[in-house]
PDB file of C-alpha atoms in Angstrom:
ATOM      1  CA  UNK A 257      95.411  65.635  67.598  1.00 86.00           C
ATOM      2  CA  UNK A 258      93.552  68.927  67.432  1.00 93.00           C
ATOM      3  CA  UNK A 259      95.102  72.216  66.323  1.00 92.00           C
ATOM      4  CA  UNK A 260      93.957  75.067  68.550  1.00 96.00           C
ATOM      5  CA  UNK A 261      93.439  78.728  67.752  1.00 96.00           C
ATOM      6  CA  UNK A 262      96.356  79.506  70.048  1.00 96.00           C
ATOM      7  CA  UNK A 263      98.719  77.393  67.933  1.00 97.00           C
ATOM      8  CA  UNK A 264      97.524  79.013  64.711  1.00 96.00           C
ATOM      9  CA  UNK A 265      97.929  82.481  66.215  1.00 97.00           C
ATOM     10  CA  UNK A 266     101.446  81.615  67.408  1.00 97.00           C
ATOM     11  CA  UNK A 267     102.378  80.356  63.948  1.00 97.00           C
ATOM     12  CA  UNK A 268     101.040  83.478  62.228  1.00 97.00           C
ATOM     13  CA  UNK A 269     102.803  85.782  64.693  1.00 97.00           C
ATOM     14  CA  UNK A 270     106.029  83.836  64.159  1.00 96.00           C
ATOM     15  CA  UNK A 271     105.782  84.235  60.385  1.00 96.00           C
ATOM     16  CA  UNK A 272     105.076  87.968  60.750  1.00 95.00           C
ATOM     17  CA  UNK A 273     108.001  88.383  63.144  1.00 94.00           C
ATOM     18  CA  UNK A 274     110.290  86.572  60.710  1.00 91.00           C
ATOM     19  CA  UNK A 275     109.299  88.849  57.830  1.00 88.00           C
ATOM     20  CA  UNK A 276     109.597  91.979  60.002  1.00 87.00           C
ATOM     21  CA  UNK A 277     113.119  91.037  61.098  1.00 84.00           C
ATOM     22  CA  UNK A 278     114.142  89.811  57.661  1.00 82.00           C
ATOM     23  CA  UNK A 279     113.072  92.969  55.827  1.00 82.00           C
ATOM     24  CA  UNK A 280     114.862  95.453  58.091  1.00 82.00           C
ATOM     25  CA  UNK A 281     118.080  96.792  56.614  1.00 81.00           C
ATOM     26  CA  UNK A 282     120.233  96.425  59.735  1.00 83.00           C
ATOM     27  CA  UNK A 283     123.310  98.040  58.188  1.00 87.00           C
ATOM     28  CA  UNK A 284     121.371 101.234  57.462  1.00 88.00           C
ATOM     29  CA  UNK A 285     119.763 101.200  60.917  1.00 85.00           C
ATOM     30  CA  UNK A 286     123.183 100.871  62.547  1.00 88.00           C
ATOM     31  CA  UNK A 287     124.656 103.686  60.437  1.00 91.00           C
ATOM     32  CA  UNK A 288     121.714 105.988  61.227  1.00 91.00           C
ATOM     33  CA  UNK A 289     121.969 105.232  64.948  1.00 91.00           C
ATOM     34  CA  UNK A 290     125.693 106.015  64.970  1.00 95.00           C
ATOM     35  CA  UNK A 291     125.129 109.233  63.023  1.00 95.00           C
ATOM     36  CA  UNK A 292     122.397 110.354  65.409  1.00 93.00           C
ATOM     37  CA  UNK A 293     124.501 109.544  68.455  1.00 94.00           C
ATOM     38  CA  UNK A 294     127.526 111.379  67.085  1.00 93.00           C
ATOM     39  CA  UNK A 295     125.459 114.420  66.071  1.00 92.00           C
ATOM     40  CA  UNK A 296     123.897 114.614  69.525  1.00 90.00           C
ATOM     41  CA  UNK A 297     127.240 114.131  71.254  1.00 89.00           C
ATOM     42  CA  UNK A 298     128.911 116.816  69.145  1.00 88.00           C
ATOM     43  CA  UNK A 299     126.013 119.247  69.701  1.00 86.00           C
ATOM     44  CA  UNK A 300     126.277 118.678  73.450  1.00 79.00           C
ATOM     45  CA  UNK A 301     130.021 119.281  73.384  1.00 79.00           C
ATOM     46  CA  UNK A 302     129.555 122.550  71.486  1.00 77.00           C
ATOM     47  CA  UNK A 303     126.848 123.795  73.860  1.00 74.00           C
ATOM     48  CA  UNK A 304     128.808 122.926  76.997  1.00 72.00           C
ATOM     49  CA  UNK A 305     131.970 124.616  75.695  1.00 66.00           C
ATOM     50  CA  UNK A 306     130.109 127.868  74.977  1.00 62.00           C
ATOM     51  CA  UNK A 307     128.513 128.029  78.435  1.00 57.00           C
ATOM     52  CA  UNK A 308     131.809 127.838  80.341  1.00 55.00           C
TER      53      UNK A 308
END
């Protein structure tokens, strides 16, 4: 059985993907996304209330 370059590349990409996903602090990402959404929503509400 011969190991091809494609299999080695797939293995390396899988390991890199695992480390990329594993090192992300998902709780902080979620909190930042919620903060950004709320800030944008509140800014839009303020601007639309002043134009009426």
